[in-house]
Amino acid sequence: VAEAGANRIRFVNPNGDATVLRTGQSTSGFLDGPASVARFDTPQTVTADSAGNLFVIDSGNHAVRKVDTSDVTSTVAGTGGTGSADNVVGTLATFNTPYGIAIDSNDYVFVSDINNVAIRTLSPAGVVSTVLSAGLTSPWGIAVHPTSGDLYVVDLGEEVVKAYQTTPSAPVLPPTAP
C-alpha cells in the first residue's frame, strides 16, 4: 500500500497487520538504496511484476521506482524533474505527475501520466514511450486485464473508464468501445 502522506510503502500481511515495508522513512526525498536509506516523495500506487518486484509511482519525484525482492529501491524511469521525454532509456525519461500503474503478463509497465495527459509504457528493455494520448483528458487510474491484456483507464476529467486493446509484444492501443 502506498502511504502518500507519510512517504512510505506498507505491507499488509494475510492477518491484516500493516508493517512498514521497503522504506520506513517518513522524510520525503529522492534516494535509491536499501530500505534504511531509500526515500520517496508522495508515492501514489504500487503493483508487482511476475518476479515479485514492486513498482511504485513516486508522484512527487515524477518517477517510477522499483523495490526488488531484497528491499533495495532503484529508479527505473524518470529523472526527478518534469517533462515528457519519450523513446529513451528509463532514467532519461521525464514524467509530469505520474499517478496510476499497472503491469501486464509480459512485464510491460503502464503509467498514467496526468499532466502530460498520456499513458506511457516502460518496456522490459527499459524504454519509455507514449502509447496513448488521444482522447484522454485526465488519466488517473489504470489496470490491465489479466488474460486479454486489455488496458482500462480511469479518465477523471470525463468521469469514465475507457478500454483499449493491447498487443503482447508491442503495446499499441487502438481504442475499443468504452
PDB file of C-alpha atoms in Angstrom:
ATOM      1  CA  VAL A   1       0.000   0.000   0.000  1.00  0.00           C
ATOM      2  CA  ALA A   2       1.371   3.428  -0.922  1.00  0.00           C
ATOM      3  CA  GLU A   3       1.095   5.816   2.008  1.00  0.00           C
ATOM      4  CA  ALA A   4       1.446   9.121   0.148  1.00  0.00           C
ATOM      5  CA  GLY A   5       1.221  11.460   3.123  1.00  0.00           C
ATOM      6  CA  ALA A   6       3.919   9.596   5.035  1.00  0.00           C
ATOM      7  CA  ASN A   7       6.159   8.873   2.008  1.00  0.00           C
ATOM      8  CA  ARG A   8       6.186   5.155   2.816  1.00  0.00           C
ATOM      9  CA  ILE A   9       5.196   1.809   1.373  1.00  0.00           C
ATOM     10  CA  ARG A  10       3.361  -0.506   3.755  1.00  0.00           C
ATOM     11  CA  PHE A  11       2.728  -4.223   3.513  1.00  0.00           C
ATOM     12  CA  VAL A  12      -0.455  -5.740   4.917  1.00  0.00           C
ATOM     13  CA  ASN A  13       0.032  -9.414   5.730  1.00  0.00           C
ATOM     14  CA  PRO A  14      -2.760 -12.020   5.444  1.00  0.00           C
ATOM     15  CA  ASN A  15      -3.631 -11.472   9.140  1.00  0.00           C
ATOM     16  CA  GLY A  16      -4.347  -7.797   8.442  1.00  0.00           C
ATOM     17  CA  ASP A  17      -1.268  -6.475  10.229  1.00  0.00           C
ATOM     18  CA  ALA A  18       0.269  -3.448   8.496  1.00  0.00           C
ATOM     19  CA  THR A  19       4.023  -3.217   8.707  1.00  0.00           C
ATOM     20  CA  VAL A  20       6.374  -0.794   7.060  1.00  0.00           C
ATOM     21  CA  LEU A  21       7.972  -2.461   4.069  1.00  0.00           C
ATOM     22  CA  ARG A  22      10.614  -1.323   1.648  1.00  0.00           C
ATOM     23  CA  THR A  23      11.056   2.045   3.336  1.00  0.00           C
ATOM     24  CA  GLY A  24      10.374   3.095   6.873  1.00  0.00           C
ATOM     25  CA  GLN A  25      11.490   6.656   6.244  1.00  0.00           C
ATOM     26  CA  SER A  26       8.798   9.321   6.572  1.00  0.00           C
ATOM     27  CA  THR A  27      11.032  12.145   5.353  1.00  0.00           C
ATOM     28  CA  SER A  28      10.429  12.804   1.674  1.00  0.00           C
ATOM     29  CA  GLY A  29      13.286  12.654  -0.782  1.00  0.00           C
ATOM     30  CA  PHE A  30      14.600  11.045  -3.941  1.00  0.00           C
ATOM     31  CA  LEU A  31      17.160   8.472  -2.932  1.00  0.00           C
ATOM     32  CA  ASP A  32      17.764   4.920  -4.130  1.00  0.00           C
ATOM     33  CA  GLY A  33      19.231   2.180  -1.960  1.00  0.00           C
ATOM     34  CA  PRO A  34      18.290  -0.258   0.792  1.00  0.00           C
ATOM     35  CA  ALA A  35      15.166   0.325   2.885  1.00  0.00           C
ATOM     36  CA  SER A  36      17.164   2.069   5.599  1.00  0.00           C
ATOM     37  CA  VAL A  37      18.112   4.937   3.254  1.00  0.00           C
ATOM     38  CA  ALA A  38      15.606   4.927   0.345  1.00  0.00           C
ATOM     39  CA  ARG A  39      13.325   7.951   0.126  1.00  0.00           C
ATOM     40  CA  PHE A  40      10.083   8.610  -1.759  1.00  0.00           C
ATOM     41  CA  ASP A  41       8.015  11.769  -2.249  1.00  0.00           C
ATOM     42  CA  THR A  42       4.275  11.165  -2.272  1.00  0.00           C
ATOM     43  CA  PRO A  43       4.147   7.573  -3.525  1.00  0.00           C
ATOM     44  CA  GLN A  44       0.721   7.002  -5.078  1.00  0.00           C
ATOM     45  CA  THR A  45       0.269   3.462  -6.354  1.00  0.00           C
ATOM     46  CA  VAL A  46       2.061   0.122  -6.179  1.00  0.00           C
ATOM     47  CA  THR A  47       1.969  -3.051  -8.279  1.00  0.00           C
ATOM     48  CA  ALA A  48       4.151  -6.144  -8.662  1.00  0.00           C
ATOM     49  CA  ASP A  49       5.774  -7.826 -11.640  1.00  0.00           C
ATOM     50  CA  SER A  50       5.966 -11.561 -12.318  1.00  0.00           C
ATOM     51  CA  ALA A  51       9.159 -11.873 -10.236  1.00  0.00           C
ATOM     52  CA  GLY A  52       7.662 -10.228  -7.146  1.00  0.00           C
ATOM     53  CA  ASN A  53       9.395  -6.857  -7.507  1.00  0.00           C
ATOM     54  CA  LEU A  54       7.307  -3.851  -6.525  1.00  0.00           C
ATOM     55  CA  PHE A  55       6.888  -0.924  -8.890  1.00  0.00           C
ATOM     56  CA  VAL A  56       5.941   2.345  -7.209  1.00  0.00           C
ATOM     57  CA  ILE A  57       4.658   5.562  -8.741  1.00  0.00           C
ATOM     58  CA  ASP A  58       6.697   8.189  -6.898  1.00  0.00           C
ATOM     59  CA  SER A  59       4.481  11.070  -7.916  1.00  0.00           C
ATOM     60  CA  GLY A  60       6.298  13.868  -6.089  1.00  0.00           C
ATOM     61  CA  ASN A  61       9.539  12.844  -7.776  1.00  0.00           C
ATOM     62  CA  HIS A  62       7.869  12.293 -11.197  1.00  0.00           C
ATOM     63  CA  ALA A  63       9.381   8.812 -11.349  1.00  0.00           C
ATOM     64  CA  VAL A  64       8.738   5.079 -11.443  1.00  0.00           C
ATOM     65  CA  ARG A  65      10.692   3.250  -8.761  1.00  0.00           C
ATOM     66  CA  LYS A  66      11.365  -0.447  -8.327  1.00  0.00           C
ATOM     67  CA  VAL A  67      11.731  -2.160  -4.978  1.00  0.00           C
ATOM     68  CA  ASP A  68      13.315  -5.545  -5.580  1.00  0.00           C
ATOM     69  CA  THR A  69      12.727  -8.678  -3.543  1.00  0.00           C
ATOM     70  CA  SER A  70      15.747  -7.756  -1.374  1.00  0.00           C
ATOM     71  CA  ASP A  71      14.051  -4.428  -0.470  1.00  0.00           C
ATOM     72  CA  VAL A  72      16.503  -2.326  -2.481  1.00  0.00           C
ATOM     73  CA  THR A  73      14.936   0.671  -4.227  1.00  0.00           C
ATOM     74  CA  SER A  74      16.091   1.873  -7.648  1.00  0.00           C
ATOM     75  CA  THR A  75      14.732   4.392 -10.113  1.00  0.00           C
ATOM     76  CA  VAL A  76      13.688   2.686 -13.348  1.00  0.00           C
ATOM     77  CA  ALA A  77      12.104   5.655 -15.129  1.00  0.00           C
ATOM     78  CA  GLY A  78      12.147   9.378 -14.554  1.00  0.00           C
ATOM     79  CA  THR A  79      14.737  11.985 -13.677  1.00  0.00           C
ATOM     80  CA  GLY A  80      13.046  13.601 -10.701  1.00  0.00           C
ATOM     81  CA  GLY A  81      12.066  16.591 -12.855  1.00  0.00           C
ATOM     82  CA  THR A  82       9.008  17.203 -15.006  1.00  0.00           C
ATOM     83  CA  GLY A  83       8.730  16.843 -18.765  1.00  0.00           C
ATOM     84  CA  SER A  84       7.593  14.389 -21.421  1.00  0.00           C
ATOM     85  CA  ALA A  85      10.729  12.798 -22.908  1.00  0.00           C
ATOM     86  CA  ASP A  86       9.848   9.637 -24.855  1.00  0.00           C
ATOM     87  CA  ASN A  87      11.585   6.748 -26.564  1.00  0.00           C
ATOM     88  CA  VAL A  88      14.541   6.951 -24.237  1.00  0.00           C
ATOM     89  CA  VAL A  89      16.004   4.632 -21.626  1.00  0.00           C
ATOM     90  CA  GLY A  90      14.034   4.848 -18.380  1.00  0.00           C
ATOM     91  CA  THR A  91      16.192   7.166 -16.285  1.00  0.00           C
ATOM     92  CA  LEU A  92      16.405   9.665 -19.151  1.00  0.00           C
ATOM     93  CA  ALA A  93      12.608   9.805 -19.490  1.00  0.00           C
ATOM     94  CA  THR A  94      10.581  12.518 -17.837  1.00  0.00           C
ATOM     95  CA  PHE A  95       7.044  12.439 -16.497  1.00  0.00           C
ATOM     96  CA  ASN A  96       4.719  15.144 -15.199  1.00  0.00           C
ATOM     97  CA  THR A  97       2.801  13.845 -12.196  1.00  0.00           C
ATOM     98  CA  PRO A  98       2.502  10.110 -12.833  1.00  0.00           C
ATOM     99  CA  TYR A  99      -0.271   8.519 -10.816  1.00  0.00           C
ATOM    100  CA  GLY A 100      -1.531   5.077 -11.859  1.00  0.00           C
ATOM    101  CA  ILE A 101       0.499   1.971 -12.646  1.00  0.00           C
ATOM    102  CA  ALA A 102      -0.234  -1.500 -13.999  1.00  0.00           C
ATOM    103  CA  ILE A 103       1.908  -4.352 -15.310  1.00  0.00           C
ATOM    104  CA  ASP A 104       0.831  -6.819 -17.970  1.00  0.00           C
ATOM    105  CA  SER A 105       1.727 -10.508 -18.195  1.00  0.00           C
ATOM    106  CA  ASN A 106       4.796  -9.655 -20.331  1.00  0.00           C
ATOM    107  CA  ASP A 107       6.112  -7.232 -17.669  1.00  0.00           C
ATOM    108  CA  TYR A 108       5.346  -4.064 -19.639  1.00  0.00           C
ATOM    109  CA  VAL A 109       4.751  -1.306 -17.089  1.00  0.00           C
ATOM    110  CA  PHE A 110       1.919   1.119 -17.939  1.00  0.00           C
ATOM    111  CA  VAL A 111       1.832   4.542 -16.269  1.00  0.00           C
ATOM    112  CA  SER A 112      -0.880   7.198 -16.295  1.00  0.00           C
ATOM    113  CA  ASP A 113       0.969  10.499 -16.672  1.00  0.00           C
ATOM    114  CA  ILE A 114      -1.620  13.042 -15.570  1.00  0.00           C
ATOM    115  CA  ASN A 115      -0.161  16.397 -16.578  1.00  0.00           C
ATOM    116  CA  ASN A 116       1.200  15.046 -19.860  1.00  0.00           C
ATOM    117  CA  VAL A 117      -2.302  13.642 -20.471  1.00  0.00           C
ATOM    118  CA  ALA A 118      -0.863  10.345 -21.637  1.00  0.00           C
ATOM    119  CA  ILE A 119      -0.434   6.667 -20.958  1.00  0.00           C
ATOM    120  CA  ARG A 120       3.233   5.778 -21.053  1.00  0.00           C
ATOM    121  CA  THR A 121       4.879   2.384 -21.044  1.00  0.00           C
ATOM    122  CA  LEU A 122       8.186   1.087 -19.801  1.00  0.00           C
ATOM    123  CA  SER A 123       9.225  -1.948 -21.813  1.00  0.00           C
ATOM    124  CA  PRO A 124      11.085  -4.884 -20.230  1.00  0.00           C
ATOM    125  CA  ALA A 125      14.163  -3.479 -22.047  1.00  0.00           C
ATOM    126  CA  GLY A 126      13.735  -0.193 -20.148  1.00  0.00           C
ATOM    127  CA  VAL A 127      12.491   2.086 -22.954  1.00  0.00           C
ATOM    128  CA  VAL A 128       9.786   4.618 -22.077  1.00  0.00           C
ATOM    129  CA  SER A 129       7.298   5.636 -24.770  1.00  0.00           C
ATOM    130  CA  THR A 130       3.855   7.156 -25.042  1.00  0.00           C
ATOM    131  CA  VAL A 131       1.302   4.585 -26.152  1.00  0.00           C
ATOM    132  CA  LEU A 132      -1.850   6.653 -25.766  1.00  0.00           C
ATOM    133  CA  SER A 133      -2.722  10.322 -25.560  1.00  0.00           C
ATOM    134  CA  ALA A 134      -5.589  10.987 -27.984  1.00  0.00           C
ATOM    135  CA  GLY A 135      -8.999  11.049 -26.389  1.00  0.00           C
ATOM    136  CA  LEU A 136      -7.790  11.495 -22.806  1.00  0.00           C
ATOM    137  CA  THR A 137      -8.422  14.487 -20.563  1.00  0.00           C
ATOM    138  CA  SER A 138      -7.118  13.427 -17.148  1.00  0.00           C
ATOM    139  CA  PRO A 139      -5.857   9.815 -16.933  1.00  0.00           C
ATOM    140  CA  TRP A 140      -5.631   8.663 -13.299  1.00  0.00           C
ATOM    141  CA  GLY A 141      -6.254   5.015 -12.569  1.00  0.00           C
ATOM    142  CA  ILE A 142      -5.073   2.222 -14.825  1.00  0.00           C
ATOM    143  CA  ALA A 143      -5.460  -1.560 -14.902  1.00  0.00           C
ATOM    144  CA  VAL A 144      -4.560  -4.411 -17.237  1.00  0.00           C
ATOM    145  CA  HIS A 145      -6.919  -7.339 -17.745  1.00  0.00           C
ATOM    146  CA  PRO A 146      -5.043 -10.462 -16.572  1.00  0.00           C
ATOM    147  CA  THR A 147      -5.892 -12.669 -19.562  1.00  0.00           C
ATOM    148  CA  SER A 148      -6.709 -10.418 -22.532  1.00  0.00           C
ATOM    149  CA  GLY A 149      -4.128  -7.745 -21.713  1.00  0.00           C
ATOM    150  CA  ASP A 150      -6.678  -5.033 -22.472  1.00  0.00           C
ATOM    151  CA  LEU A 151      -5.981  -1.739 -20.745  1.00  0.00           C
ATOM    152  CA  TYR A 152      -8.568   0.128 -18.680  1.00  0.00           C
ATOM    153  CA  VAL A 153      -8.019   3.813 -17.931  1.00  0.00           C
ATOM    154  CA  VAL A 154      -9.986   5.935 -15.485  1.00  0.00           C
ATOM    155  CA  ASP A 155     -10.315   9.336 -17.160  1.00  0.00           C
ATOM    156  CA  LEU A 156     -11.159  11.591 -14.237  1.00  0.00           C
ATOM    157  CA  GLY A 157     -11.821  14.581 -16.488  1.00  0.00           C
ATOM    158  CA  GLU A 158     -14.636  12.744 -18.255  1.00  0.00           C
ATOM    159  CA  GLU A 159     -15.601  10.580 -15.268  1.00  0.00           C
ATOM    160  CA  VAL A 160     -15.464   7.391 -17.354  1.00  0.00           C
ATOM    161  CA  VAL A 161     -13.457   4.202 -17.672  1.00  0.00           C
ATOM    162  CA  LYS A 162     -12.046   3.716 -21.166  1.00  0.00           C
ATOM    163  CA  ALA A 163     -10.994   0.342 -22.594  1.00  0.00           C
ATOM    164  CA  TYR A 164      -8.141  -0.205 -25.052  1.00  0.00           C
ATOM    165  CA  GLN A 165      -6.824  -3.345 -26.722  1.00  0.00           C
ATOM    166  CA  THR A 166      -3.125  -4.157 -26.440  1.00  0.00           C
ATOM    167  CA  THR A 167      -0.760  -6.470 -28.247  1.00  0.00           C
ATOM    168  CA  PRO A 168       1.610  -8.630 -26.189  1.00  0.00           C
ATOM    169  CA  SER A 169       4.876  -7.771 -27.938  1.00  0.00           C
ATOM    170  CA  ALA A 170       4.312  -4.064 -28.542  1.00  0.00           C
ATOM    171  CA  PRO A 171       1.581  -2.297 -26.590  1.00  0.00           C
ATOM    172  CA  VAL A 172      -0.231  -0.404 -29.341  1.00  0.00           C
ATOM    173  CA  LEU A 173      -3.593   0.752 -28.159  1.00  0.00           C
ATOM    174  CA  PRO A 174      -6.352   1.166 -30.727  1.00  0.00           C
ATOM    175  CA  PRO A 175      -9.444   2.196 -28.739  1.00  0.00           C
ATOM    176  CA  THR A 176     -12.347  -0.124 -28.231  1.00  0.00           C
ATOM    177  CA  ALA A 177     -15.845   0.905 -27.272  1.00  0.00           C
ATOM    178  CA  PRO A 178     -15.840   2.459 -23.778  1.00  0.00           C
TER     179      PRO A 178
END
